[in-house]
Amino acid sequence: MHTITPAEASSLDADRLVELVAVVERTQRAEDVEGFLALFDPEAVWVTGGGRRLVGLDVIAEFTRSVLPGGMAGMSVRYEVEHIRFITPDVALTAVRQEYLTTAGEPLTPRSLGLPTYLWRRGAGGDWSMVAGQNTGVPQEGPFGPEDVAALHAIVRDVQEGFNTNDAELMTAHFASDALVVNALGKVHRGRDEIVESSRAGLAAGFLHEATAYYRLGDIVPLADDVATATKDAWPTEEAARAGGPPEMRALYVFQRRDGRWLIARRSNTLVPTAN
């Protein structure tokens, strides 16, 4: 699902731009050189995934005819429009997510991702043509290392700071869009929007509004280069933690790295029973 700004922009124009990005996908899959080139303005500028800047349709055409035929052998590709920005009513930018796939539609191993950005201009005939395109590949994720551990600790510090300052946006800033949370009462919240709404409501009033927390992250275990689990112990204050008492709550986290950024994919909170 893509976003559109400004909000009052024409939905018909947005739909047409999504259709044109689908043409980029279709012509690349089919190795359709002429269909691909038909999308461009005569004075377009294209930056390839390898960092070559091509100025003008003639130069773009020469390059495309040299690489596209046979370039998709044994592969497919998927394009998804993430955001459309209307700079003016007749100039628009599309931010796209790209992934190369097997012919069966499965991700490659390792995954091959891109984040293309296309700039479109409406012509005299009313339709849009591409005036600039930038292909940017997403670097492959490296092995899980110390910088990743530091990133996970930073995420939990933001969760703690958001809780202590009643800032629901900061507290939930690192949740994935499809995250799932099980709270200490067993209620399941699905998706970041629902998690944010629940956090706002909880921090706005009641005991959470006045509560504070101090967190310690531990037991960090990478399950893969881009997936890790960890536990989090929670005390009401740092002093309570340093005093050596048991935590009031424990949480199990599943973190996932997406496009180079670690996010919270799953979290389950459990209250620690008090000693009799």
PDB file of N, CA and C in Angstrom, residues 52-149:
ATOM      1  N   ARG A  52      26.206   4.377 -13.382  1.00  0.00           N
ATOM      2  CA  ARG A  52      26.422   5.121 -14.624  1.00  0.00           C
ATOM      3  C   ARG A  52      25.288   6.111 -14.843  1.00  0.00           C
ATOM      4  N   ARG A  53      25.641   7.363 -15.163  1.00  0.00           N
ATOM      5  CA  ARG A  53      24.629   8.375 -15.460  1.00  0.00           C
ATOM      6  C   ARG A  53      24.460   8.470 -16.972  1.00  0.00           C
ATOM      7  N   LEU A  54      23.234   8.269 -17.434  1.00  0.00           N
ATOM      8  CA  LEU A  54      22.915   8.296 -18.855  1.00  0.00           C
ATOM      9  C   LEU A  54      22.019   9.500 -19.112  1.00  0.00           C
ATOM     10  N   VAL A  55      22.447  10.394 -19.997  1.00  0.00           N
ATOM     11  CA  VAL A  55      21.727  11.641 -20.250  1.00  0.00           C
ATOM     12  C   VAL A  55      21.143  11.610 -21.657  1.00  0.00           C
ATOM     13  N   GLY A  56      19.833  11.720 -21.742  1.00  0.00           N
ATOM     14  CA  GLY A  56      19.146  11.731 -23.023  1.00  0.00           C
ATOM     15  C   GLY A  56      18.660  10.351 -23.426  1.00  0.00           C
ATOM     16  N   LEU A  57      17.533  10.331 -24.123  1.00  0.00           N
ATOM     17  CA  LEU A  57      16.917   9.057 -24.486  1.00  0.00           C
ATOM     18  C   LEU A  57      17.806   8.226 -25.400  1.00  0.00           C
ATOM     19  N   ASP A  58      18.566   8.872 -26.293  1.00  0.00           N
ATOM     20  CA  ASP A  58      19.426   8.107 -27.198  1.00  0.00           C
ATOM     21  C   ASP A  58      20.467   7.308 -26.419  1.00  0.00           C
ATOM     22  N   VAL A  59      21.055   7.920 -25.410  1.00  0.00           N
ATOM     23  CA  VAL A  59      22.073   7.231 -24.602  1.00  0.00           C
ATOM     24  C   VAL A  59      21.421   6.140 -23.761  1.00  0.00           C
ATOM     25  N   ILE A  60      20.257   6.445 -23.196  1.00  0.00           N
ATOM     26  CA  ILE A  60      19.529   5.437 -22.414  1.00  0.00           C
ATOM     27  C   ILE A  60      19.170   4.249 -23.295  1.00  0.00           C
ATOM     28  N   ALA A  61      18.731   4.538 -24.525  1.00  0.00           N
ATOM     29  CA  ALA A  61      18.344   3.466 -25.445  1.00  0.00           C
ATOM     30  C   ALA A  61      19.530   2.583 -25.800  1.00  0.00           C
ATOM     31  N   GLU A  62      20.675   3.203 -26.063  1.00  0.00           N
ATOM     32  CA  GLU A  62      21.867   2.417 -26.414  1.00  0.00           C
ATOM     33  C   GLU A  62      22.248   1.474 -25.275  1.00  0.00           C
ATOM     34  N   PHE A  63      22.215   1.985 -24.064  1.00  0.00           N
ATOM     35  CA  PHE A  63      22.554   1.153 -22.910  1.00  0.00           C
ATOM     36  C   PHE A  63      21.529   0.040 -22.723  1.00  0.00           C
ATOM     37  N   THR A  64      20.250   0.388 -22.801  1.00  0.00           N
ATOM     38  CA  THR A  64      19.190  -0.601 -22.571  1.00  0.00           C
ATOM     39  C   THR A  64      19.262  -1.729 -23.586  1.00  0.00           C
ATOM     40  N   ARG A  65      19.518  -1.395 -24.843  1.00  0.00           N
ATOM     41  CA  ARG A  65      19.598  -2.430 -25.882  1.00  0.00           C
ATOM     42  C   ARG A  65      20.806  -3.341 -25.694  1.00  0.00           C
ATOM     43  N   SER A  66      21.786  -2.866 -24.930  1.00  0.00           N
ATOM     44  CA  SER A  66      22.979  -3.688 -24.704  1.00  0.00           C
ATOM     45  C   SER A  66      22.850  -4.600 -23.491  1.00  0.00           C
ATOM     46  N   VAL A  67      21.936  -4.275 -22.575  1.00  0.00           N
ATOM     47  CA  VAL A  67      21.882  -5.052 -21.331  1.00  0.00           C
ATOM     48  C   VAL A  67      20.564  -5.778 -21.093  1.00  0.00           C
ATOM     49  N   LEU A  68      19.444  -5.244 -21.601  1.00  0.00           N
ATOM     50  CA  LEU A  68      18.164  -5.857 -21.255  1.00  0.00           C
ATOM     51  C   LEU A  68      17.919  -7.185 -21.959  1.00  0.00           C
ATOM     52  N   PRO A  69      18.180  -7.316 -23.257  1.00  0.00           N
ATOM     53  CA  PRO A  69      17.976  -8.636 -23.878  1.00  0.00           C
ATOM     54  C   PRO A  69      18.880  -9.694 -23.240  1.00  0.00           C
ATOM     55  N   GLY A  70      18.280 -10.703 -22.666  1.00  0.00           N
ATOM     56  CA  GLY A  70      19.027 -11.746 -21.970  1.00  0.00           C
ATOM     57  C   GLY A  70      19.332 -11.417 -20.529  1.00  0.00           C
ATOM     58  N   GLY A  71      19.070 -10.180 -20.119  1.00  0.00           N
ATOM     59  CA  GLY A  71      19.423  -9.774 -18.764  1.00  0.00           C
ATOM     60  C   GLY A  71      18.550 -10.375 -17.686  1.00  0.00           C
ATOM     61  N   MET A  72      17.374 -10.879 -18.068  1.00  0.00           N
ATOM     62  CA  MET A  72      16.463 -11.460 -17.085  1.00  0.00           C
ATOM     63  C   MET A  72      16.402 -12.978 -17.192  1.00  0.00           C
ATOM     64  N   ALA A  73      17.363 -13.567 -17.846  1.00  0.00           N
ATOM     65  CA  ALA A  73      17.373 -15.026 -17.993  1.00  0.00           C
ATOM     66  C   ALA A  73      17.404 -15.696 -16.621  1.00  0.00           C
ATOM     67  N   GLY A  74      16.458 -16.586 -16.387  1.00  0.00           N
ATOM     68  CA  GLY A  74      16.391 -17.314 -15.129  1.00  0.00           C
ATOM     69  C   GLY A  74      15.928 -16.486 -13.953  1.00  0.00           C
ATOM     70  N   MET A  75      15.428 -15.273 -14.209  1.00  0.00           N
ATOM     71  CA  MET A  75      15.010 -14.393 -13.114  1.00  0.00           C
ATOM     72  C   MET A  75      13.682 -13.723 -13.440  1.00  0.00           C
ATOM     73  N   SER A  76      13.099 -13.140 -12.411  1.00  0.00           N
ATOM     74  CA  SER A  76      11.959 -12.257 -12.558  1.00  0.00           C
ATOM     75  C   SER A  76      12.220 -11.062 -11.644  1.00  0.00           C
ATOM     76  N   VAL A  77      11.270 -10.155 -11.568  1.00  0.00           N
ATOM     77  CA  VAL A  77      11.454  -8.972 -10.730  1.00  0.00           C
ATOM     78  C   VAL A  77      10.088  -8.471 -10.291  1.00  0.00           C
ATOM     79  N   ARG A  78      10.072  -7.819  -9.138  1.00  0.00           N
ATOM     80  CA  ARG A  78       8.827  -7.265  -8.612  1.00  0.00           C
ATOM     81  C   ARG A  78       9.068  -5.809  -8.224  1.00  0.00           C
ATOM     82  N   TYR A  79       8.125  -4.940  -8.596  1.00  0.00           N
ATOM     83  CA  TYR A  79       8.174  -3.528  -8.228  1.00  0.00           C
ATOM     84  C   TYR A  79       6.942  -3.186  -7.393  1.00  0.00           C
ATOM     85  N   GLU A  80       7.153  -2.426  -6.340  1.00  0.00           N
ATOM     86  CA  GLU A  80       6.044  -1.981  -5.492  1.00  0.00           C
ATOM     87  C   GLU A  80       6.215  -0.500  -5.192  1.00  0.00           C
ATOM     88  N   VAL A  81       5.227   0.290  -5.554  1.00  0.00           N
ATOM     89  CA  VAL A  81       5.269   1.720  -5.253  1.00  0.00           C
ATOM     90  C   VAL A  81       4.985   1.918  -3.766  1.00  0.00           C
ATOM     91  N   GLU A  82       5.912   2.593  -3.083  1.00  0.00           N
ATOM     92  CA  GLU A  82       5.737   2.855  -1.652  1.00  0.00           C
ATOM     93  C   GLU A  82       5.215   4.261  -1.378  1.00  0.00           C
ATOM     94  N   HIS A  83       5.636   5.213  -2.202  1.00  0.00           N
ATOM     95  CA  HIS A  83       5.228   6.593  -1.943  1.00  0.00           C
ATOM     96  C   HIS A  83       5.175   7.365  -3.249  1.00  0.00           C
ATOM     97  N   ILE A  84       4.185   8.237  -3.357  1.00  0.00           N
ATOM     98  CA  ILE A  84       4.061   9.148  -4.497  1.00  0.00           C
ATOM     99  C   ILE A  84       4.014  10.568  -3.946  1.00  0.00           C
ATOM    100  N   ARG A  85       4.910  11.391  -4.453  1.00  0.00           N
ATOM    101  CA  ARG A  85       4.968  12.784  -4.025  1.00  0.00           C
ATOM    102  C   ARG A  85       4.723  13.684  -5.236  1.00  0.00           C
ATOM    103  N   PHE A  86       3.629  14.442  -5.203  1.00  0.00           N
ATOM    104  CA  PHE A  86       3.343  15.397  -6.269  1.00  0.00           C
ATOM    105  C   PHE A  86       4.060  16.704  -5.934  1.00  0.00           C
ATOM    106  N   ILE A  87       5.146  16.963  -6.636  1.00  0.00           N
ATOM    107  CA  ILE A  87       5.923  18.183  -6.407  1.00  0.00           C
ATOM    108  C   ILE A  87       5.146  19.390  -6.922  1.00  0.00           C
ATOM    109  N   THR A  88       4.533  19.226  -8.077  1.00  0.00           N
ATOM    110  CA  THR A  88       3.526  20.143  -8.611  1.00  0.00           C
ATOM    111  C   THR A  88       2.423  19.251  -9.170  1.00  0.00           C
ATOM    112  N   PRO A  89       1.300  19.805  -9.597  1.00  0.00           N
ATOM    113  CA  PRO A  89       0.276  18.940 -10.191  1.00  0.00           C
ATOM    114  C   PRO A  89       0.751  18.183 -11.423  1.00  0.00           C
ATOM    115  N   ASP A  90       1.842  18.673 -12.063  1.00  0.00           N
ATOM    116  CA  ASP A  90       2.320  18.047 -13.293  1.00  0.00           C
ATOM    117  C   ASP A  90       3.702  17.423 -13.165  1.00  0.00           C
ATOM    118  N   VAL A  91       4.251  17.378 -11.964  1.00  0.00           N
ATOM    119  CA  VAL A  91       5.548  16.748 -11.708  1.00  0.00           C
ATOM    120  C   VAL A  91       5.396  15.882 -10.463  1.00  0.00           C
ATOM    121  N   ALA A  92       5.788  14.619 -10.570  1.00  0.00           N
ATOM    122  CA  ALA A  92       5.594  13.699  -9.442  1.00  0.00           C
ATOM    123  C   ALA A  92       6.785  12.767  -9.302  1.00  0.00           C
ATOM    124  N   LEU A  93       7.015  12.353  -8.074  1.00  0.00           N
ATOM    125  CA  LEU A  93       8.083  11.405  -7.760  1.00  0.00           C
ATOM    126  C   LEU A  93       7.455  10.120  -7.240  1.00  0.00           C
ATOM    127  N   THR A  94       7.954   8.996  -7.723  1.00  0.00           N
ATOM    128  CA  THR A  94       7.516   7.702  -7.193  1.00  0.00           C
ATOM    129  C   THR A  94       8.702   7.015  -6.523  1.00  0.00           C
ATOM    130  N   ALA A  95       8.524   6.644  -5.271  1.00  0.00           N
ATOM    131  CA  ALA A  95       9.523   5.875  -4.526  1.00  0.00           C
ATOM    132  C   ALA A  95       9.104   4.413  -4.577  1.00  0.00           C
ATOM    133  N   VAL A  96      10.003   3.572  -5.044  1.00  0.00           N
ATOM    134  CA  VAL A  96       9.659   2.200  -5.405  1.00  0.00           C
ATOM    135  C   VAL A  96      10.543   1.225  -4.643  1.00  0.00           C
ATOM    136  N   ARG A  97       9.979   0.081  -4.311  1.00  0.00           N
ATOM    137  CA  ARG A  97      10.749  -1.037  -3.754  1.00  0.00           C
ATOM    138  C   ARG A  97      10.827  -2.129  -4.821  1.00  0.00           C
ATOM    139  N   GLN A  98      12.032  -2.606  -5.051  1.00  0.00           N
ATOM    140  CA  GLN A  98      12.286  -3.571  -6.123  1.00  0.00           C
ATOM    141  C   GLN A  98      12.945  -4.816  -5.529  1.00  0.00           C
ATOM    142  N   GLU A  99      12.542  -5.982  -6.015  1.00  0.00           N
ATOM    143  CA  GLU A  99      13.227  -7.211  -5.613  1.00  0.00           C
ATOM    144  C   GLU A  99      13.301  -8.162  -6.792  1.00  0.00           C
ATOM    145  N   TYR A 100      14.511  -8.646  -7.046  1.00  0.00           N
ATOM    146  CA  TYR A 100      14.696  -9.670  -8.071  1.00  0.00           C
ATOM    147  C   TYR A 100      14.315 -11.029  -7.490  1.00  0.00           C
ATOM    148  N   LEU A 101      13.682 -11.850  -8.330  1.00  0.00           N
ATOM    149  CA  LEU A 101      13.097 -13.112  -7.894  1.00  0.00           C
ATOM    150  C   LEU A 101      13.518 -14.234  -8.825  1.00  0.00           C
ATOM    151  N   THR A 102      13.253 -15.459  -8.401  1.00  0.00           N
ATOM    152  CA  THR A 102      13.380 -16.591  -9.307  1.00  0.00           C
ATOM    153  C   THR A 102      12.208 -16.564 -10.283  1.00  0.00           C
ATOM    154  N   THR A 103      12.270 -17.394 -11.301  1.00  0.00           N
ATOM    155  CA  THR A 103      11.151 -17.461 -12.248  1.00  0.00           C
ATOM    156  C   THR A 103       9.887 -17.980 -11.581  1.00  0.00           C
ATOM    157  N   ALA A 104      10.034 -18.635 -10.423  1.00  0.00           N
ATOM    158  CA  ALA A 104       8.872 -19.104  -9.664  1.00  0.00           C
ATOM    159  C   ALA A 104       8.328 -18.033  -8.723  1.00  0.00           C
ATOM    160  N   GLY A 105       8.957 -16.850  -8.728  1.00  0.00           N
ATOM    161  CA  GLY A 105       8.483 -15.765  -7.886  1.00  0.00           C
ATOM    162  C   GLY A 105       9.015 -15.780  -6.472  1.00  0.00           C
ATOM    163  N   GLU A 106      10.058 -16.577  -6.220  1.00  0.00           N
ATOM    164  CA  GLU A 106      10.641 -16.646  -4.881  1.00  0.00           C
ATOM    165  C   GLU A 106      11.860 -15.726  -4.782  1.00  0.00           C
ATOM    166  N   PRO A 107      12.146 -15.182  -3.584  1.00  0.00           N
ATOM    167  CA  PRO A 107      13.332 -14.335  -3.429  1.00  0.00           C
ATOM    168  C   PRO A 107      14.610 -15.097  -3.748  1.00  0.00           C
ATOM    169  N   LEU A 108      15.591 -14.388  -4.290  1.00  0.00           N
ATOM    170  CA  LEU A 108      16.890 -14.984  -4.538  1.00  0.00           C
ATOM    171  C   LEU A 108      17.627 -15.168  -3.213  1.00  0.00           C
ATOM    172  N   THR A 109      18.646 -16.005  -3.234  1.00  0.00           N
ATOM    173  CA  THR A 109      19.506 -16.210  -2.069  1.00  0.00           C
ATOM    174  C   THR A 109      20.951 -15.914  -2.462  1.00  0.00           C
ATOM    175  N   PRO A 110      21.589 -14.852  -1.907  1.00  0.00           N
ATOM    176  CA  PRO A 110      20.979 -13.872  -1.000  1.00  0.00           C
ATOM    177  C   PRO A 110      19.998 -12.984  -1.757  1.00  0.00           C
ATOM    178  N   ARG A 111      19.153 -12.291  -1.011  1.00  0.00           N
ATOM    179  CA  ARG A 111      18.147 -11.442  -1.634  1.00  0.00           C
ATOM    180  C   ARG A 111      18.811 -10.289  -2.389  1.00  0.00           C
ATOM    181  N   SER A 112      18.166  -9.891  -3.477  1.00  0.00           N
ATOM    182  CA  SER A 112      18.654  -8.797  -4.312  1.00  0.00           C
ATOM    183  C   SER A 112      17.587  -7.713  -4.343  1.00  0.00           C
ATOM    184  N   LEU A 113      17.836  -6.626  -3.609  1.00  0.00           N
ATOM    185  CA  LEU A 113      16.838  -5.586  -3.397  1.00  0.00           C
ATOM    186  C   LEU A 113      17.302  -4.262  -3.988  1.00  0.00           C
ATOM    187  N   GLY A 114      16.348  -3.435  -4.353  1.00  0.00           N
ATOM    188  CA  GLY A 114      16.646  -2.100  -4.842  1.00  0.00           C
ATOM    189  C   GLY A 114      15.594  -1.113  -4.379  1.00  0.00           C
ATOM    190  N   LEU A 115      15.961   0.165  -4.386  1.00  0.00           N
ATOM    191  CA  LEU A 115      15.044   1.243  -3.998  1.00  0.00           C
ATOM    192  C   LEU A 115      15.063   2.321  -5.080  1.00  0.00           C
ATOM    193  N   PRO A 116      14.488   2.046  -6.249  1.00  0.00           N
ATOM    194  CA  PRO A 116      14.487   3.034  -7.325  1.00  0.00           C
ATOM    195  C   PRO A 116      13.600   4.235  -6.993  1.00  0.00           C
ATOM    196  N   THR A 117      13.985   5.370  -7.550  1.00  0.00           N
ATOM    197  CA  THR A 117      13.188   6.590  -7.464  1.00  0.00           C
ATOM    198  C   THR A 117      13.018   7.141  -8.870  1.00  0.00           C
ATOM    199  N   TYR A 118      11.785   7.405  -9.255  1.00  0.00           N
ATOM    200  CA  TYR A 118      11.492   7.905 -10.596  1.00  0.00           C
ATOM    201  C   TYR A 118      10.809   9.265 -10.502  1.00  0.00           C
ATOM    202  N   LEU A 119      11.214  10.184 -11.385  1.00  0.00           N
ATOM    203  CA  LEU A 119      10.587  11.495 -11.487  1.00  0.00           C
ATOM    204  C   LEU A 119       9.828  11.562 -12.808  1.00  0.00           C
ATOM    205  N   TRP A 120       8.556  11.933 -12.715  1.00  0.00           N
ATOM    206  CA  TRP A 120       7.667  11.940 -13.879  1.00  0.00           C
ATOM    207  C   TRP A 120       7.155  13.354 -14.136  1.00  0.00           C
ATOM    208  N   ARG A 121       6.904  13.638 -15.446  1.00  0.00           N
ATOM    209  CA  ARG A 121       6.326  14.919 -15.829  1.00  0.00           C
ATOM    210  C   ARG A 121       5.155  14.671 -16.772  1.00  0.00           C
ATOM    211  N   ARG A 122       4.086  15.421 -16.558  1.00  0.00           N
ATOM    212  CA  ARG A 122       2.931  15.299 -17.430  1.00  0.00           C
ATOM    213  C   ARG A 122       3.204  16.051 -18.736  1.00  0.00           C
ATOM    214  N   GLY A 123       2.958  15.386 -19.852  1.00  0.00           N
ATOM    215  CA  GLY A 123       3.175  16.002 -21.143  1.00  0.00           C
ATOM    216  C   GLY A 123       1.955  16.734 -21.657  1.00  0.00           C
ATOM    217  N   ALA A 124       2.108  17.314 -22.860  1.00  0.00           N
ATOM    218  CA  ALA A 124       1.019  18.092 -23.449  1.00  0.00           C
ATOM    219  C   ALA A 124      -0.211  17.235 -23.703  1.00  0.00           C
ATOM    220  N   GLY A 125      -0.010  15.938 -23.946  1.00  0.00           N
ATOM    221  CA  GLY A 125      -1.135  15.047 -24.204  1.00  0.00           C
ATOM    222  C   GLY A 125      -1.849  14.583 -22.961  1.00  0.00           C
ATOM    223  N   GLY A 126      -1.326  14.946 -21.784  1.00  0.00           N
ATOM    224  CA  GLY A 126      -1.983  14.595 -20.535  1.00  0.00           C
ATOM    225  C   GLY A 126      -1.392  13.395 -19.825  1.00  0.00           C
ATOM    226  N   ASP A 127      -0.570  12.584 -20.519  1.00  0.00           N
ATOM    227  CA  ASP A 127       0.020  11.421 -19.864  1.00  0.00           C
ATOM    228  C   ASP A 127       1.393  11.781 -19.305  1.00  0.00           C
ATOM    229  N   TRP A 128       1.938  10.855 -18.534  1.00  0.00           N
ATOM    230  CA  TRP A 128       3.189  11.084 -17.825  1.00  0.00           C
ATOM    231  C   TRP A 128       4.346  10.383 -18.527  1.00  0.00           C
ATOM    232  N   SER A 129       5.525  11.006 -18.475  1.00  0.00           N
ATOM    233  CA  SER A 129       6.746  10.361 -18.962  1.00  0.00           C
ATOM    234  C   SER A 129       7.839  10.544 -17.916  1.00  0.00           C
ATOM    235  N   MET A 130       8.782   9.628 -17.907  1.00  0.00           N
ATOM    236  CA  MET A 130       9.846   9.663 -16.913  1.00  0.00           C
ATOM    237  C   MET A 130      10.937  10.632 -17.357  1.00  0.00           C
ATOM    238  N   VAL A 131      11.249  11.597 -16.497  1.00  0.00           N
ATOM    239  CA  VAL A 131      12.295  12.563 -16.817  1.00  0.00           C
ATOM    240  C   VAL A 131      13.590  12.264 -16.070  1.00  0.00           C
ATOM    241  N   ALA A 132      13.519  11.470 -15.017  1.00  0.00           N
ATOM    242  CA  ALA A 132      14.725  11.076 -14.287  1.00  0.00           C
ATOM    243  C   ALA A 132      14.450   9.788 -13.535  1.00  0.00           C
ATOM    244  N   GLY A 133      15.468   8.945 -13.461  1.00  0.00           N
ATOM    245  CA  GLY A 133      15.361   7.701 -12.714  1.00  0.00           C
ATOM    246  C   GLY A 133      16.669   7.404 -12.013  1.00  0.00           C
ATOM    247  N   GLN A 134      16.584   6.969 -10.781  1.00  0.00           N
ATOM    248  CA  GLN A 134      17.766   6.632  -9.985  1.00  0.00           C
ATOM    249  C   GLN A 134      17.584   5.228  -9.439  1.00  0.00           C
ATOM    250  N   ASN A 135      18.431   4.304  -9.866  1.00  0.00           N
ATOM    251  CA  ASN A 135      18.392   2.932  -9.354  1.00  0.00           C
ATOM    252  C   ASN A 135      19.425   2.797  -8.249  1.00  0.00           C
ATOM    253  N   THR A 136      18.991   2.461  -7.056  1.00  0.00           N
ATOM    254  CA  THR A 136      19.894   2.297  -5.921  1.00  0.00           C
ATOM    255  C   THR A 136      19.714   0.908  -5.344  1.00  0.00           C
ATOM    256  N   GLY A 137      20.768   0.130  -5.347  1.00  0.00           N
ATOM    257  CA  GLY A 137      20.711  -1.202  -4.760  1.00  0.00           C
ATOM    258  C   GLY A 137      20.834  -1.140  -3.250  1.00  0.00           C
ATOM    259  N   VAL A 138      20.195  -2.074  -2.582  1.00  0.00           N
ATOM    260  CA  VAL A 138      20.298  -2.186  -1.128  1.00  0.00           C
ATOM    261  C   VAL A 138      21.455  -3.124  -0.811  1.00  0.00           C
ATOM    262  N   PRO A 139      22.461  -2.666  -0.066  1.00  0.00           N
ATOM    263  CA  PRO A 139      23.597  -3.542   0.237  1.00  0.00           C
ATOM    264  C   PRO A 139      23.154  -4.811   0.946  1.00  0.00           C
ATOM    265  N   GLN A 140      23.828  -5.906   0.639  1.00  0.00           N
ATOM    266  CA  GLN A 140      23.528  -7.160   1.324  1.00  0.00           C
ATOM    267  C   GLN A 140      23.915  -7.041   2.789  1.00  0.00           C
ATOM    268  N   GLU A 141      23.081  -7.630   3.617  1.00  0.00           N
ATOM    269  CA  GLU A 141      23.344  -7.582   5.049  1.00  0.00           C
ATOM    270  C   GLU A 141      24.571  -8.426   5.388  1.00  0.00           C
ATOM    271  N   GLY A 142      25.425  -7.864   6.244  1.00  0.00           N
ATOM    272  CA  GLY A 142      26.598  -8.606   6.671  1.00  0.00           C
ATOM    273  C   GLY A 142      26.295  -9.469   7.882  1.00  0.00           C
ATOM    274  N   PRO A 143      27.291 -10.210   8.358  1.00  0.00           N
ATOM    275  CA  PRO A 143      27.086 -11.052   9.535  1.00  0.00           C
ATOM    276  C   PRO A 143      26.720 -10.215  10.761  1.00  0.00           C
ATOM    277  N   PHE A 144      25.980 -10.829  11.664  1.00  0.00           N
ATOM    278  CA  PHE A 144      25.578 -10.171  12.909  1.00  0.00           C
ATOM    279  C   PHE A 144      26.826  -9.871  13.725  1.00  0.00           C
ATOM    280  N   GLY A 145      26.981  -8.608  14.127  1.00  0.00           N
ATOM    281  CA  GLY A 145      28.190  -8.228  14.838  1.00  0.00           C
ATOM    282  C   GLY A 145      27.926  -7.232  15.949  1.00  0.00           C
ATOM    283  N   PRO A 146      29.001  -6.662  16.527  1.00  0.00           N
ATOM    284  CA  PRO A 146      28.857  -5.746  17.661  1.00  0.00           C
ATOM    285  C   PRO A 146      27.992  -4.532  17.360  1.00  0.00           C
ATOM    286  N   GLU A 147      28.071  -4.019  16.112  1.00  0.00           N
ATOM    287  CA  GLU A 147      27.254  -2.851  15.787  1.00  0.00           C
ATOM    288  C   GLU A 147      25.765  -3.184  15.806  1.00  0.00           C
ATOM    289  N   ASP A 148      25.436  -4.447  15.512  1.00  0.00           N
ATOM    290  CA  ASP A 148      24.038  -4.868  15.569  1.00  0.00           C
ATOM    291  C   ASP A 148      23.561  -4.969  17.016  1.00  0.00           C
ATOM    292  N   VAL A 149      24.415  -5.486  17.880  1.00  0.00           N
ATOM    293  CA  VAL A 149      24.080  -5.533  19.308  1.00  0.00           C
ATOM    294  C   VAL A 149      23.828  -4.119  19.827  1.00  0.00           C
TER     295      VAL A 149
END
